[in-house]
Tab-separated table of C-alpha atoms in Angstrom:
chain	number	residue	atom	x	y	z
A	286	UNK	CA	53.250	174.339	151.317
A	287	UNK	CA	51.374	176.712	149.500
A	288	UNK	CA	48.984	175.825	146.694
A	289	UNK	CA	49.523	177.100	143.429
A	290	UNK	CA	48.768	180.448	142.494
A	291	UNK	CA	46.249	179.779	139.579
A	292	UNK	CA	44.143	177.401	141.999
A	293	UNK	CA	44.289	180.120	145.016
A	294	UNK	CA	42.852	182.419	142.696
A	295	UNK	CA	40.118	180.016	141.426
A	296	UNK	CA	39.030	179.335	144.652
A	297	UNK	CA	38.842	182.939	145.606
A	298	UNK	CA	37.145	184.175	143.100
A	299	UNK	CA	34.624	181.240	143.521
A	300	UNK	CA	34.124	181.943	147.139
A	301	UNK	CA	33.874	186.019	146.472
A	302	UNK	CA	31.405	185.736	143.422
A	303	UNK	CA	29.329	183.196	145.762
A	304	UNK	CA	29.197	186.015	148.618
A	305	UNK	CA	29.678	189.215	147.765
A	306	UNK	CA	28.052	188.771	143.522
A	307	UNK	CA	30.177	189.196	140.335
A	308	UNK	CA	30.203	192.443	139.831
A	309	UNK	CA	31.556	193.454	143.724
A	310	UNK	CA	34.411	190.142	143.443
A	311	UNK	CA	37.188	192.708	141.855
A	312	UNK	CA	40.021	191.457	140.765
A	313	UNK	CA	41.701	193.580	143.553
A	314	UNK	CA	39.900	191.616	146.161
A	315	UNK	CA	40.665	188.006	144.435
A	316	UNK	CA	43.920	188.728	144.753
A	317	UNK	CA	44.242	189.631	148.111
A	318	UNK	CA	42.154	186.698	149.151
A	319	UNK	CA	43.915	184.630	146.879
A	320	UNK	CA	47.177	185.911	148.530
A	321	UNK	CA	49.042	187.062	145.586
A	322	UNK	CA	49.268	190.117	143.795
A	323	UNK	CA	46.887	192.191	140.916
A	324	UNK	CA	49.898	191.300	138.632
A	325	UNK	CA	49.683	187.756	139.483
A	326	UNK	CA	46.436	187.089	138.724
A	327	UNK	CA	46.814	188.826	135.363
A	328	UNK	CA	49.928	185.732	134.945
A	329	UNK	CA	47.114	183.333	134.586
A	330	UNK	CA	43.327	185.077	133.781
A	331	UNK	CA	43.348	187.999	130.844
A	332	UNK	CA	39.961	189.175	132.243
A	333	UNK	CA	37.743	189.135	135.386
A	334	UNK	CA	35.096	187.437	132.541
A	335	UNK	CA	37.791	184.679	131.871
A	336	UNK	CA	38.617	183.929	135.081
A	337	UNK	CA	34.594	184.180	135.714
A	338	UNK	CA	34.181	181.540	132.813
A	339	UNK	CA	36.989	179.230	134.579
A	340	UNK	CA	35.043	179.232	137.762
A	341	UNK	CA	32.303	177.875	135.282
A	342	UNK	CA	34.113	175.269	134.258
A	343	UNK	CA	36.765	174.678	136.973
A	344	UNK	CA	34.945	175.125	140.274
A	345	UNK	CA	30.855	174.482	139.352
A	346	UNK	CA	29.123	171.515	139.085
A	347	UNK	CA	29.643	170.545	135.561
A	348	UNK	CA	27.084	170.489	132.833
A	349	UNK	CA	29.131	170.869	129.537
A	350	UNK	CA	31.117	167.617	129.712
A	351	UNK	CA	28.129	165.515	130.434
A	352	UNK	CA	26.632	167.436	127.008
A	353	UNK	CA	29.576	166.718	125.096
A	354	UNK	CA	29.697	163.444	126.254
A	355	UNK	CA	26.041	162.518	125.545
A	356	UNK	CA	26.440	164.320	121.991
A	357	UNK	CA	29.278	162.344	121.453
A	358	UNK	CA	27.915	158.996	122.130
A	359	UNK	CA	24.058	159.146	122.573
A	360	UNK	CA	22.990	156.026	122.105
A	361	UNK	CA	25.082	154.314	125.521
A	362	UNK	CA	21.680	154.717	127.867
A	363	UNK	CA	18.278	155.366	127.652
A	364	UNK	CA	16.931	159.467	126.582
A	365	UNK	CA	15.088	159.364	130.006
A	366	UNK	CA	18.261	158.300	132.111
A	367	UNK	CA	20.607	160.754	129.882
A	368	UNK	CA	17.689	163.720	130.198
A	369	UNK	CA	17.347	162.903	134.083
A	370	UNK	CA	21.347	163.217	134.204
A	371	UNK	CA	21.316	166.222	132.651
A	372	UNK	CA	18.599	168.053	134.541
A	373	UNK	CA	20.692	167.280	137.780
A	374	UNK	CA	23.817	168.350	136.984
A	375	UNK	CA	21.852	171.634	135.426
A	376	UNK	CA	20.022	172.386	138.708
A	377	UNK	CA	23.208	171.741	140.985
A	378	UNK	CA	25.166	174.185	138.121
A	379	UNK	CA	22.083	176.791	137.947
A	380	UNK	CA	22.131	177.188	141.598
A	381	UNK	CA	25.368	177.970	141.781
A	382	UNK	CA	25.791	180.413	138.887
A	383	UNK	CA	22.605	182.190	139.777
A	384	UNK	CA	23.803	184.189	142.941
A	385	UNK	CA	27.033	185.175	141.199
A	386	UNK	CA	25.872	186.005	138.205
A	387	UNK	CA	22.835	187.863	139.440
A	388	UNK	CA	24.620	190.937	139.924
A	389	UNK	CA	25.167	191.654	136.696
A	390	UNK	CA	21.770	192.322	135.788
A	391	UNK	CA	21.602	195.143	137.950
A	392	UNK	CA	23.690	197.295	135.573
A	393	UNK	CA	23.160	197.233	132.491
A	394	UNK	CA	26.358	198.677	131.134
A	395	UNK	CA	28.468	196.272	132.708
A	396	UNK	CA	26.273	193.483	131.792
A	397	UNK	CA	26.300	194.770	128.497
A	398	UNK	CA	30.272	195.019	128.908
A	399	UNK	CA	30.026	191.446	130.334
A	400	UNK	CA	27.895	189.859	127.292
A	401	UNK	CA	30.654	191.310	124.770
A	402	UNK	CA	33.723	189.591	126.781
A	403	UNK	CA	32.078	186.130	126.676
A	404	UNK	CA	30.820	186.633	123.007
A	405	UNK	CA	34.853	187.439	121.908
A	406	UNK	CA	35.651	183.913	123.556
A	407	UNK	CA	32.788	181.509	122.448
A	408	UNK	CA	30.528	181.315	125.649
A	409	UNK	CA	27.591	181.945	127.075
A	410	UNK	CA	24.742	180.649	129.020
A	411	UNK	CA	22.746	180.117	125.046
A	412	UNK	CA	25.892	177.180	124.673
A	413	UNK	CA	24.554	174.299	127.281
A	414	UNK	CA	20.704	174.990	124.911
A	415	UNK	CA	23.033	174.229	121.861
A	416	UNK	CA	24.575	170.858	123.571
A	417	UNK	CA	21.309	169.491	124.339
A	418	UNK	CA	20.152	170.880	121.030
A	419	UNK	CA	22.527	168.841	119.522
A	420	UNK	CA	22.129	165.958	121.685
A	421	UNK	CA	18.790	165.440	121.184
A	422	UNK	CA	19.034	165.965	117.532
A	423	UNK	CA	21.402	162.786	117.651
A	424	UNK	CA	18.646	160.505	119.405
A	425	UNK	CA	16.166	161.956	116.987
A	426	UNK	CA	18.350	160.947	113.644
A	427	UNK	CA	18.714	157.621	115.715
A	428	UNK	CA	14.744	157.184	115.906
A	429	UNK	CA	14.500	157.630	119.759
A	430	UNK	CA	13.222	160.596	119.937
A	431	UNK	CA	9.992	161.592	117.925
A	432	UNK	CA	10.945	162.646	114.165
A	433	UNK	CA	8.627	166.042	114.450
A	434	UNK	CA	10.114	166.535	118.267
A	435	UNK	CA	11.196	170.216	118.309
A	436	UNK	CA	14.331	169.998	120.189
A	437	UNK	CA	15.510	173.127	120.392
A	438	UNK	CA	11.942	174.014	122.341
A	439	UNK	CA	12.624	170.747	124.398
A	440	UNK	CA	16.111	171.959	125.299
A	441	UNK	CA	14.924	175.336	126.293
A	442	UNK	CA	12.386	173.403	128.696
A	443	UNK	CA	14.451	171.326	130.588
A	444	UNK	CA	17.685	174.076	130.989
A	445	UNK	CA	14.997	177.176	131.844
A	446	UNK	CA	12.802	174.665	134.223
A	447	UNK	CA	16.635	174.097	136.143
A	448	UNK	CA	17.257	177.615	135.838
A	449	UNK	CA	13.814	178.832	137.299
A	450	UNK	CA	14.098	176.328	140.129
A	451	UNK	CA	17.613	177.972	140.959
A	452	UNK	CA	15.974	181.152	140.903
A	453	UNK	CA	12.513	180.689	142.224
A	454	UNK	CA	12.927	179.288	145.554
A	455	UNK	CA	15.897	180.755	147.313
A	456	UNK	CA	13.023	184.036	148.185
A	457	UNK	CA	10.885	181.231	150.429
A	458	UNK	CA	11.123	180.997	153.718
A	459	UNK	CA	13.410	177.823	153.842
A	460	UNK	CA	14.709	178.619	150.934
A	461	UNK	CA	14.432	175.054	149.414
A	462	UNK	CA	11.998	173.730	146.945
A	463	UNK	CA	9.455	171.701	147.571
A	464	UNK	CA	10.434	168.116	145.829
A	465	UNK	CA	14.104	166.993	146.196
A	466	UNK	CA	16.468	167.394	143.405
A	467	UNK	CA	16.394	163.567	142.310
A	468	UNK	CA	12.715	163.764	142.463
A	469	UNK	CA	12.312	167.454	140.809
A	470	UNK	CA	14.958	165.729	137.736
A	471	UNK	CA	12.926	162.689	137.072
A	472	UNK	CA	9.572	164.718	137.059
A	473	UNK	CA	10.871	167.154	134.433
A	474	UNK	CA	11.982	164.523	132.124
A	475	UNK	CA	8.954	162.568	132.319
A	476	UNK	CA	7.171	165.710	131.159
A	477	UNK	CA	9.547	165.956	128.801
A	478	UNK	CA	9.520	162.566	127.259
A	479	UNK	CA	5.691	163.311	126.684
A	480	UNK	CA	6.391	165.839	123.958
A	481	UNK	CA	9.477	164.220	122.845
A	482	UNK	CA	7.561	160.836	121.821
């Protein structure tokens, strides 16, 4: 049996943004690998960018529930645990949205086109810096994080150090970075913690 339209889709466009880069995965050639028609994917995704932002959500790692979680309840484990947490889940997510988004910056009119799509429905890579933001502003107000921490600059660290190792290392020979990802998210947040107090 067949699985559901909406799901063949997801998992098309997933596996075409992954290979072939956002702006090549048309929504001509998710359908056909998604074995349904134009018309069909239209059913269940207004845009290319909102089906793009449901592969986010729907077929990434995820980042955004852990941030709503820890903004929701802070206090449950310790700010180096819930900061190690997070800079895993961001470097699994980051290398992931990294080759299919980097397409986009190679034309700047339909990156431009792009940025205005995800602005009309709330998102955007600045939204995971807000969570943490917000996150850390929690364990601040609960005295566990240094009352002069800046933690907008703190969440700006850790997400851009996730993002750069994403980016940095897939031009190397092997392709890898050089400390594992369990190691490379407990080194960060130790860092971290220094300026957080």
């Amino acid at each position: 049996m067949q699985r559901p339209a909406r799901e063949r889709i997801l998992d098309a466009a997933h596996r075409l943004m992954l290979t072939v880069g956002l702006t090549r995965a048309t929504t001509k050639a998710i359908a056909a690998a998604a074995d349904c028609s134009e018309a069909a994917l239209y059913k269940h995704f207004a845009s290319k960018e909102e089906l793009f932002v449901n592969v986010l959500k729907e077929r990434l790692p995820e980042l955004d529930p852990l941030l709503r979680r820890l903004d929701a309840d802070p206090g449950e484990r310790s700010v180096e645990e819930n900061l190690t947490d997070i800079a895993r889940q961001a470097a699994l997510f980051y290398a992931e949205v990294f080759p299919i988004a980097a397409s986009l910056y190679a034309e700047p009119s339909l990156k431009a086109r792009h940025d205005d799509a995800m602005r009309a429905m709330g998102v955007g890579p600045h939204r995971p810096i807000e969570a943490l933001d917000a996150y850390l502003r929690a364990e601040r107000a609960a005295g566990r994080v240094a009352a002069d921490a800046d933690t907008f600059a703190a969440a700006s660290l850790l997400l851009g150090a996730c993002a750069q190792r994403a980016f940095a290392y897939k031009a190397t020979a092997g392709g890898e970075p050089p400390q594992s990802l369990d190691d490379f998210a407990a080194g960060i947040v130790r860092m971290l913690l220094r300026g957080l107090g």
